[in-house]
mmCIF file of C-alpha atoms in Angstrom:
data_model
loop_
_atom_site.group_PDB
_atom_site.id
_atom_site.type_symbol
_atom_site.label_atom_id
_atom_site.label_comp_id
_atom_site.label_asym_id
_atom_site.label_seq_id
_atom_site.Cartn_x
_atom_site.Cartn_y
_atom_site.Cartn_z
ATOM 1 C CA MET A 1 -5.454 22.923 42.887
ATOM 2 C CA THR A 2 -5.504 26.558 44.019
ATOM 3 C CA HIS A 3 -2.793 29.163 43.584
ATOM 4 C CA LEU A 4 -2.132 28.994 47.331
ATOM 5 C CA GLN A 5 -1.487 25.276 47.192
ATOM 6 C CA LYS A 6 0.830 25.641 44.200
ATOM 7 C CA LEU A 7 2.725 28.526 45.804
ATOM 8 C CA LEU A 8 3.163 26.793 49.138
ATOM 9 C CA THR A 9 4.320 23.606 47.462
ATOM 10 C CA ALA A 10 7.164 25.637 45.958
ATOM 11 C CA CYS A 11 8.612 26.268 49.420
ATOM 12 C CA LEU A 12 7.194 23.643 51.815
ATOM 13 C CA PRO A 13 6.934 19.828 51.797
ATOM 14 C CA PRO A 14 3.501 18.503 50.706
ATOM 15 C CA GLU A 15 2.669 17.330 54.226
ATOM 16 C CA ALA A 16 3.378 20.829 55.582
ATOM 17 C CA VAL A 17 1.090 22.375 52.956
ATOM 18 C CA GLN A 18 -1.695 20.056 54.039
ATOM 19 C CA THR A 19 -1.053 20.808 57.714
ATOM 20 C CA ILE A 20 -1.192 24.578 57.325
ATOM 21 C CA HIS A 21 -4.455 24.353 55.376
ATOM 22 C CA GLU A 22 -5.906 22.221 58.166
ATOM 23 C CA GLN A 23 -4.775 24.700 60.814
ATOM 24 C CA MET A 24 -5.543 28.121 59.311
ATOM 25 C CA TYR A 25 -8.709 29.816 58.117
ATOM 26 C CA VAL A 26 -8.379 31.202 54.577
ATOM 27 C CA HIS A 27 -10.959 33.531 53.075
ATOM 28 C CA PRO A 28 -12.734 31.973 50.053
ATOM 29 C CA GLY A 29 -11.673 34.934 47.901
ATOM 30 C CA LEU A 30 -8.056 33.822 48.347
ATOM 31 C CA GLN A 31 -8.664 30.247 47.204
ATOM 32 C CA GLN A 32 -9.000 30.683 43.460
ATOM 33 C CA PRO A 33 -8.273 27.770 41.100
ATOM 34 C CA ALA A 34 -4.827 27.934 39.541
ATOM 35 C CA SER A 35 -4.648 29.876 36.282
ATOM 36 C CA GLY A 36 -2.073 31.976 34.453
ATOM 37 C CA SER A 37 -1.633 34.864 36.913
ATOM 38 C CA VAL A 38 -1.281 35.159 40.682
ATOM 39 C CA SER A 39 -2.686 38.212 42.447
ATOM 40 C CA ARG A 40 -0.693 40.186 44.999
ATOM 41 C CA ALA A 41 -3.227 39.115 47.658
ATOM 42 C CA GLU A 42 -2.699 35.418 46.913
ATOM 43 C CA LEU A 43 1.073 35.835 47.038
ATOM 44 C CA ALA A 44 0.788 37.784 50.316
ATOM 45 C CA GLN A 45 -1.418 35.083 51.824
ATOM 46 C CA ALA A 46 0.951 32.314 50.743
ATOM 47 C CA LEU A 47 3.897 34.165 52.296
ATOM 48 C CA ASN A 48 1.993 34.643 55.552
ATOM 49 C CA MET A 49 0.956 30.999 55.698
ATOM 50 C CA ALA A 50 4.526 29.805 55.176
ATOM 51 C CA LEU A 51 5.824 32.217 57.818
ATOM 52 C CA PHE A 52 3.164 31.112 60.294
ATOM 53 C CA HIS A 53 4.055 27.465 59.698
ATOM 54 C CA GLY A 54 7.740 28.191 60.266
ATOM 55 C CA LEU A 55 7.086 29.990 63.535
ATOM 56 C CA VAL A 56 4.874 27.211 64.906
ATOM 57 C CA GLN A 57 7.682 24.727 64.229
ATOM 58 C CA ARG A 58 9.930 26.810 66.508
ATOM 59 C CA VAL A 59 7.450 27.255 69.376
ATOM 60 C CA PRO A 60 6.488 24.011 71.186
ATOM 61 C CA ALA A 61 3.795 25.752 73.271
ATOM 62 C CA GLY A 62 2.183 26.947 70.040
ATOM 63 C CA GLN A 63 2.241 23.415 68.637
ATOM 64 C CA ASP A 64 0.560 22.061 71.776
ATOM 65 C CA TYR A 65 -2.070 24.802 71.690
ATOM 66 C CA ILE A 66 -2.935 24.187 68.034
ATOM 67 C CA ALA A 67 -3.162 20.425 68.570
ATOM 68 C CA SER A 68 -5.502 20.631 71.573
ATOM 69 C CA ASP A 69 -7.285 23.992 71.403
ATOM 70 C CA VAL A 70 -7.578 24.461 67.643
ATOM 71 C CA LEU A 71 -7.698 21.108 65.884
ATOM 72 C CA GLY A 72 -8.935 19.393 69.037
ATOM 73 C CA GLN A 73 -11.918 21.750 69.125
ATOM 74 C CA GLN A 74 -12.464 21.515 65.364
ATOM 75 C CA ARG A 75 -11.758 25.161 64.643
ATOM 76 C CA LYS A 76 -9.036 27.012 62.735
ATOM 77 C CA VAL A 77 -6.504 29.695 63.531
ATOM 78 C CA VAL A 78 -7.406 33.187 62.360
ATOM 79 C CA PHE A 79 -3.948 34.605 61.700
ATOM 80 C CA ASP A 80 -4.106 38.243 62.843
ATOM 81 C CA HIS A 81 -0.550 39.536 62.472
ATOM 82 C CA GLY A 82 3.085 38.605 62.427
ATOM 83 C CA ALA A 83 5.851 40.695 63.999
ATOM 84 C CA LEU A 84 9.486 41.193 63.091
ATOM 85 C CA ARG A 85 12.290 43.346 64.424
ATOM 86 C CA THR A 86 14.763 45.450 62.459
ATOM 87 C CA VAL A 87 17.581 47.874 63.241
ATOM 88 C CA ARG A 88 17.857 51.326 61.685
ATOM 89 C CA TRP A 89 21.618 51.103 61.262
ATOM 90 C CA PRO A 90 24.151 50.210 58.535
ATOM 91 C CA SER A 91 23.652 46.484 57.963
ATOM 92 C CA GLY A 92 26.201 45.211 55.462
ATOM 93 C CA ALA A 93 24.519 44.455 52.130
ATOM 94 C CA LEU A 94 21.028 44.571 53.670
ATOM 95 C CA PRO A 95 18.927 47.773 53.535
ATOM 96 C CA ALA A 96 18.795 49.292 57.015
ATOM 97 C CA GLY A 97 15.749 48.946 59.266
ATOM 98 C CA GLU A 98 12.262 48.404 57.919
ATOM 99 C CA ALA A 99 13.383 49.349 54.380
ATOM 100 C CA ALA A 100 14.481 45.724 54.003
ATOM 101 C CA PHE A 101 10.781 44.797 54.290
ATOM 102 C CA THR A 102 8.809 47.704 52.884
ATOM 103 C CA ARG A 103 10.375 46.852 49.504
ATOM 104 C CA VAL A 104 8.596 43.487 49.856
ATOM 105 C CA LEU A 105 5.394 44.438 51.667
ATOM 106 C CA ARG A 106 4.309 47.314 49.424
ATOM 107 C CA PRO A 107 4.406 45.320 46.156
ATOM 108 C CA LEU A 108 2.401 42.589 47.918
ATOM 109 C CA GLY A 109 -0.361 45.111 48.614
ATOM 110 C CA PHE A 110 0.425 46.116 52.194
ATOM 111 C CA GLU A 111 0.166 49.772 53.206
ATOM 112 C CA LEU A 112 1.093 51.672 56.347
ATOM 113 C CA GLN A 113 -1.782 51.555 58.803
ATOM 114 C CA GLY A 114 -0.203 53.244 61.820
ATOM 115 C CA THR A 115 3.033 54.290 63.519
ATOM 116 C CA TYR A 116 3.625 53.456 67.181
ATOM 117 C CA PRO A 117 6.504 55.066 69.123
ATOM 118 C CA LEU A 118 7.963 52.662 71.704
ATOM 119 C CA PRO A 119 10.154 55.020 73.754
ATOM 120 C CA ARG A 120 10.800 52.631 76.644
ATOM 121 C CA LEU A 121 12.372 50.220 74.170
ATOM 122 C CA LYS A 122 13.979 52.953 72.033
ATOM 123 C CA MET A 123 12.118 51.542 69.043
ATOM 124 C CA THR A 124 9.394 52.531 66.588
ATOM 125 C CA GLY A 125 6.690 50.116 65.485
ATOM 126 C CA ARG A 126 4.765 50.350 62.220
ATOM 127 C CA ALA A 127 1.743 48.302 61.216
ATOM 128 C CA TYR A 128 1.047 47.306 57.605
ATOM 129 C CA SER A 129 -2.360 45.994 56.565
ATOM 130 C CA HIS A 130 -3.415 44.591 53.201
ATOM 131 C CA ARG A 131 -5.416 46.999 51.059
ATOM 132 C CA ASP A 132 -7.471 44.244 49.365
ATOM 133 C CA PHE A 133 -8.233 42.032 52.378
ATOM 134 C CA PRO A 134 -7.440 44.087 55.520
ATOM 135 C CA GLU A 135 -9.254 41.799 57.980
ATOM 136 C CA GLU A 136 -8.533 38.492 56.248
ATOM 137 C CA ILE A 137 -4.800 38.718 55.443
ATOM 138 C CA ALA A 138 -2.586 38.959 58.515
ATOM 139 C CA GLN A 139 -0.966 42.328 59.142
ATOM 140 C CA PHE A 140 2.753 42.897 59.679
ATOM 141 C CA PHE A 141 4.016 44.742 62.742
ATOM 142 C CA VAL A 142 7.538 45.873 61.848
ATOM 143 C CA SER A 143 9.644 47.455 64.574
ATOM 144 C CA GLU A 144 12.882 49.395 64.212
ATOM 145 C CA LEU A 145 15.459 49.747 66.974
ATOM 146 C CA HIS A 146 17.366 53.051 67.177
ATOM 147 C CA PRO A 147 20.995 52.394 68.217
ATOM 148 C CA GLU A 148 21.805 56.135 68.220
ATOM 149 C CA GLN A 149 19.812 56.351 71.464
ATOM 150 C CA PHE A 150 22.173 53.913 73.208
ATOM 151 C CA SER A 151 25.781 54.143 74.375
ATOM 152 C CA ALA A 152 28.778 54.348 72.052
ATOM 153 C CA PRO A 153 30.024 50.831 73.017
ATOM 154 C CA PHE A 154 26.533 49.493 72.256
ATOM 155 C CA GLN A 155 26.564 51.168 68.830
ATOM 156 C CA SER A 156 29.974 49.672 68.068
ATOM 157 C CA ALA A 157 28.702 46.215 68.973
ATOM 158 C CA VAL A 158 25.667 46.676 66.710
ATOM 159 C CA THR A 159 27.989 47.673 63.863
ATOM 160 C CA ARG A 160 30.159 44.582 64.352
ATOM 161 C CA VAL A 161 27.195 42.206 64.542
ATOM 162 C CA LEU A 162 25.329 43.560 61.519
ATOM 163 C CA SER A 163 28.321 44.244 59.255
ATOM 164 C CA THR A 164 28.268 40.741 57.752
ATOM 165 C CA SER A 165 24.597 40.910 56.723
ATOM 166 C CA ARG A 166 23.775 39.666 53.229
ATOM 167 C CA ASP A 167 20.855 40.673 51.048
ATOM 168 C CA PRO A 168 18.706 37.627 50.189
ATOM 169 C CA LEU A 169 17.086 39.422 47.234
ATOM 170 C CA GLY A 170 18.849 39.627 43.901
ATOM 171 C CA PRO A 171 18.213 41.779 40.801
ATOM 172 C CA GLN A 172 15.615 39.376 39.380
ATOM 173 C CA ASP A 173 13.678 39.404 42.666
ATOM 174 C CA ILE A 174 13.646 43.201 42.736
ATOM 175 C CA ALA A 175 12.471 43.268 39.116
ATOM 176 C CA ASP A 176 9.654 40.836 39.928
ATOM 177 C CA LEU A 177 8.563 43.021 42.855
ATOM 178 C CA GLU A 178 8.565 46.102 40.633
ATOM 179 C CA GLN A 179 6.394 44.251 38.105
ATOM 180 C CA LEU A 180 4.031 43.200 40.896
ATOM 181 C CA THR A 181 3.817 46.815 42.076
ATOM 182 C CA ARG A 182 2.910 47.958 38.558
ATOM 183 C CA ASP A 183 0.466 45.204 37.578
ATOM 184 C CA GLY A 184 -0.885 43.824 40.853
ATOM 185 C CA VAL A 185 -0.349 40.298 39.476
ATOM 186 C CA LEU A 186 2.523 38.067 38.399
ATOM 187 C CA PRO A 187 2.611 35.166 35.957
ATOM 188 C CA LEU A 188 2.386 31.937 37.937
ATOM 189 C CA ALA A 189 5.914 30.822 37.001
ATOM 190 C CA GLN A 190 7.409 34.074 38.326
ATOM 191 C CA ALA A 191 5.371 33.907 41.515
ATOM 192 C CA LEU A 192 6.533 30.333 42.125
ATOM 193 C CA ARG A 193 10.156 31.442 41.773
ATOM 194 C CA LEU A 194 9.746 34.610 43.862
ATOM 195 C CA LEU A 195 8.012 33.237 46.950
ATOM 196 C CA PRO A 196 10.953 31.127 48.249
ATOM 197 C CA GLN A 197 13.193 34.171 47.794
ATOM 198 C CA LEU A 198 10.813 36.343 49.829
ATOM 199 C CA LEU A 199 10.789 33.769 52.608
ATOM 200 C CA GLN A 200 14.555 34.080 52.899
ATOM 201 C CA CYS A 201 14.118 37.717 53.950
ATOM 202 C CA PHE A 202 12.581 36.522 57.227
ATOM 203 C CA ASP A 203 15.733 35.003 58.624
ATOM 204 C CA ARG A 204 19.013 35.995 60.222
ATOM 205 C CA GLN A 205 21.208 37.569 57.561
ATOM 206 C CA HIS A 206 24.418 38.104 59.586
ATOM 207 C CA GLY A 207 26.981 35.567 60.715
ATOM 208 C CA VAL A 208 28.202 34.226 64.055
ATOM 209 C CA PHE A 209 29.641 36.925 66.328
ATOM 210 C CA ALA A 210 31.423 37.394 69.645
ATOM 211 C CA MET A 211 29.848 36.390 72.940
ATOM 212 C CA ASP A 212 31.249 39.634 74.406
ATOM 213 C CA ASP A 213 29.173 41.634 71.921
ATOM 214 C CA TYR A 214 26.057 39.667 72.856
ATOM 215 C CA GLU A 215 26.612 40.447 76.529
ATOM 216 C CA LEU A 216 27.122 44.113 75.731
ATOM 217 C CA LEU A 217 23.905 44.287 73.716
ATOM 218 C CA LEU A 218 21.936 42.338 76.322
ATOM 219 C CA ALA A 219 22.998 44.735 79.071
ATOM 220 C CA GLU A 220 21.301 47.661 77.312
ATOM 221 C CA SER A 221 18.568 46.136 75.152
ATOM 222 C CA ALA A 222 16.947 42.711 75.351
ATOM 223 C CA GLU A 223 15.385 43.508 71.973
ATOM 224 C CA MET A 224 18.722 44.111 70.239
ATOM 225 C CA ALA A 225 20.132 40.995 71.887
ATOM 226 C CA TRP A 226 17.217 39.059 70.404
ATOM 227 C CA ILE A 227 17.826 40.552 66.948
ATOM 228 C CA SER A 228 21.496 39.608 67.202
ATOM 229 C CA THR A 229 20.675 35.896 67.585
ATOM 230 C CA GLU A 230 17.396 35.619 65.616
ATOM 231 C CA GLY A 231 17.771 38.353 63.007
ATOM 232 C CA ASN A 232 14.629 39.175 61.011
ATOM 233 C CA ALA A 233 12.796 35.931 61.780
ATOM 234 C CA PHE A 234 9.165 36.195 62.836
ATOM 235 C CA ASN A 235 9.346 37.350 66.443
ATOM 236 C CA HIS A 236 5.794 36.146 67.003
ATOM 237 C CA ALA A 237 2.617 35.174 65.185
ATOM 238 C CA THR A 238 -0.783 36.043 66.594
ATOM 239 C CA ASP A 239 -4.025 34.071 66.712
ATOM 240 C CA ARG A 240 -7.202 36.213 66.676
ATOM 241 C CA VAL A 241 -9.568 34.645 69.228
ATOM 242 C CA ASP A 242 -13.034 35.538 70.495
ATOM 243 C CA ASP A 243 -12.080 35.825 74.188
ATOM 244 C CA VAL A 244 -8.400 36.223 74.967
ATOM 245 C CA ASP A 245 -9.023 36.211 78.728
ATOM 246 C CA ALA A 246 -10.704 32.809 78.540
ATOM 247 C CA VAL A 247 -7.876 31.487 76.353
ATOM 248 C CA ALA A 248 -5.299 32.743 78.870
ATOM 249 C CA GLU A 249 -7.121 31.097 81.781
ATOM 250 C CA ARG A 250 -7.284 27.769 79.948
ATOM 251 C CA GLN A 251 -3.600 27.852 78.986
ATOM 252 C CA ARG A 252 -2.664 28.683 82.574
ATOM 253 C CA ALA A 253 -4.773 25.788 83.864
ATOM 254 C CA LEU A 254 -3.023 23.466 81.409
ATOM 255 C CA GLY A 255 0.357 24.574 82.758
ATOM 256 C CA ARG A 256 1.508 26.228 79.547
ATOM 257 C CA PRO A 257 3.911 29.208 79.762
ATOM 258 C CA ILE A 258 1.334 31.975 79.296
ATOM 259 C CA LYS A 259 1.983 35.604 80.213
ATOM 260 C CA ASP A 260 0.685 36.602 83.655
ATOM 261 C CA LYS A 261 -1.192 39.642 82.364
ATOM 262 C CA VAL A 262 -3.535 40.394 79.478
ATOM 263 C CA GLU A 263 -2.547 43.703 77.889
ATOM 264 C CA VAL A 264 -5.469 46.074 77.201
ATOM 265 C CA SER A 265 -5.240 48.942 74.713
ATOM 266 C CA ALA A 266 -6.077 52.534 75.642
ATOM 267 C CA SER A 267 -9.273 52.199 73.583
ATOM 268 C CA GLY A 268 -10.242 49.026 75.443
ATOM 269 C CA ARG A 269 -10.970 47.302 72.123
ATOM 270 C CA VAL A 270 -7.728 45.347 71.712
ATOM 271 C CA ARG A 271 -6.626 42.736 74.267
ATOM 272 C CA GLN A 272 -3.438 40.673 73.928
ATOM 273 C CA THR A 273 -1.419 38.029 75.720
ATOM 274 C CA ALA A 274 1.189 35.478 74.700
ATOM 275 C CA PHE A 275 3.191 32.413 75.544
ATOM 276 C CA ARG A 276 6.673 33.127 76.804
ATOM 277 C CA ALA A 277 9.370 32.727 74.180
ATOM 278 C CA ALA A 278 10.721 29.278 73.415
ATOM 279 C CA SER A 279 14.358 28.681 74.324
ATOM 280 C CA VAL A 280 16.824 28.003 71.515
ATOM 281 C CA GLN A 281 20.541 27.225 71.290
ATOM 282 C CA ARG A 282 22.721 29.712 69.416
ATOM 283 C CA GLU A 283 26.449 29.701 68.679
ATOM 284 C CA PHE A 284 28.903 32.443 69.682
ATOM 285 C CA ILE A 285 32.605 33.130 69.264
ATOM 286 C CA THR A 286 34.823 33.242 72.374
ATOM 287 C CA PRO A 287 38.634 33.394 72.788
ATOM 288 C CA GLU A 288 38.514 29.653 73.500
ATOM 289 C CA GLY A 289 36.490 28.881 70.361
ATOM 290 C CA ARG A 290 32.822 28.562 69.466
ATOM 291 C CA VAL A 291 30.300 27.827 72.205
ATOM 292 C CA SER A 292 26.527 27.330 72.341
ATOM 293 C CA ARG A 293 24.236 29.201 74.701
ATOM 294 C CA GLU A 294 20.510 29.067 75.414
ATOM 295 C CA VAL A 295 18.722 32.286 74.428
ATOM 296 C CA PRO A 296 15.078 33.363 73.901
ATOM 297 C CA GLY A 297 13.554 32.493 70.540
ATOM 298 C CA SER A 298 10.129 33.237 69.073
ATOM 299 C CA PHE A 299 6.682 33.002 70.663
ATOM 300 C CA TYR A 300 2.954 32.598 69.945
ATOM 301 C CA GLU A 301 0.493 35.362 70.766
ATOM 302 C CA PHE A 302 -3.290 35.773 71.156
ATOM 303 C CA ILE A 303 -5.427 38.823 70.433
ATOM 304 C CA THR A 304 -9.082 39.801 70.687
ATOM 305 C CA ARG A 305 -10.256 42.720 68.553
ATOM 306 C CA ASP A 306 -13.617 44.355 69.158
ATOM 307 C CA ALA A 307 -15.568 46.058 66.403
ATOM 308 C CA LEU A 308 -15.330 49.777 65.834
ATOM 309 C CA GLN A 309 -18.478 51.663 66.724
ATOM 310 C CA THR A 310 -19.801 52.975 63.416
ATOM 311 C CA ALA A 311 -23.089 54.791 63.010
ATOM 312 C CA GLY A 312 -25.396 54.459 60.019
ATOM 313 C CA ALA A 313 -28.909 55.428 59.068
ATOM 314 C CA ALA A 314 -31.663 53.225 60.449
ATOM 315 C CA ASN A 315 -32.456 51.950 56.967
ATOM 316 C CA ASP A 316 -28.792 51.644 55.990
ATOM 317 C CA PRO A 317 -27.009 49.529 58.610
ATOM 318 C CA VAL A 318 -23.215 49.722 58.616
ATOM 319 C CA GLN A 319 -21.285 46.476 58.465
ATOM 320 C CA PRO A 320 -19.175 46.384 61.655
ATOM 321 C CA ARG A 321 -15.432 46.565 61.113
ATOM 322 C CA LEU A 322 -12.810 45.215 63.458
ATOM 323 C CA ASP A 323 -10.463 47.618 65.195
ATOM 324 C CA LEU A 324 -7.266 46.653 63.374
ATOM 325 C CA ALA A 325 -5.126 49.170 65.264
ATOM 326 C CA PHE A 326 -2.284 48.349 67.618
ATOM 327 C CA ASP A 327 -1.354 49.946 70.928
ATOM 328 C CA ALA A 328 2.115 51.083 72.011
ATOM 329 C CA GLY A 329 1.529 50.010 75.600
ATOM 330 C CA ASN A 330 0.354 46.554 74.563
ATOM 331 C CA ALA A 331 3.330 46.160 72.223
ATOM 332 C CA THR A 332 5.811 47.146 74.934
ATOM 333 C CA GLY A 333 4.313 44.581 77.304
ATOM 334 C CA ILE A 334 4.249 41.822 74.688
ATOM 335 C CA PHE A 335 7.857 42.498 73.664
ATOM 336 C CA GLY A 336 8.888 41.437 77.157
ATOM 337 C CA MET A 337 8.184 37.831 76.230
ATOM 338 C CA THR A 338 11.646 37.589 74.667
ATOM 339 C CA ALA A 339 13.556 39.194 77.531
ATOM 340 C CA ALA A 340 16.235 36.783 78.743
ATOM 341 C CA ARG A 341 14.630 36.608 82.187
ATOM 342 C CA ALA A 342 10.980 36.556 81.000
#
């Protein structure tokens, strides 16, 4: 048994562990036999695999795609990146904005790869890639919303919604992350205990709130409205494919809810599209009592990355590297998948 299998078994049922291994490509360097210590890369990969599995369970279109276009064609998903949304604002017991996640990502070996202003959304996106396996371990695209750029009533609603947030990490978890930062490895027993705690970070940390506040947030920011109902759950997970345009055409022909347009980066090397967000039921407080309402949930995305053009001597060929960058325009277009009217 590998470290990945042991780690995933600590937080997923055995059948789910088998399923995710059948669905996702994993680099051989991340499939070491179990021993005494777990590397930061193995722990990062296990976290990403569990998060990917959780997102697919929430997105029926993604499940259908994997069944027919991945397993049905005897290939595997190449997990490119996962995205989550945060708010740079007082958030109860939870660190504000991306700080709630950098304290996790950095010990796992992720480092800042790029910053992407998203002015139309009044957000900032930041990409984190893994220093040991940058192309093989999925990146994180972490966005922060800036409530100070919205109206005073909007800011008050944000404060009310986020004020009940809890921190899923306790002192022992923080100590384990500090040890991982220092050593780059953790004893297997500590890694098995830590991983389920890390998974809890990717959830909604605040409680049920007023429908009136949801309406107020939705009127000014579809992104903040989404955060209010889904919290810090994976907003989307992205499959790296050879030809995103061909994938989009096939999904459209099959009648799946694919985005109308493929987003193309300014460099021309990064092309993205996505399924529209799944609909989910969420509970709100009204003067008459609690009610449920259908709102946008998470979605499944596709990306094609071309290689960077690198020059080398004729007798010293350079191994091509993928363009792992993101694009603010692409991100803005993809974010629209969770707009209430998308």
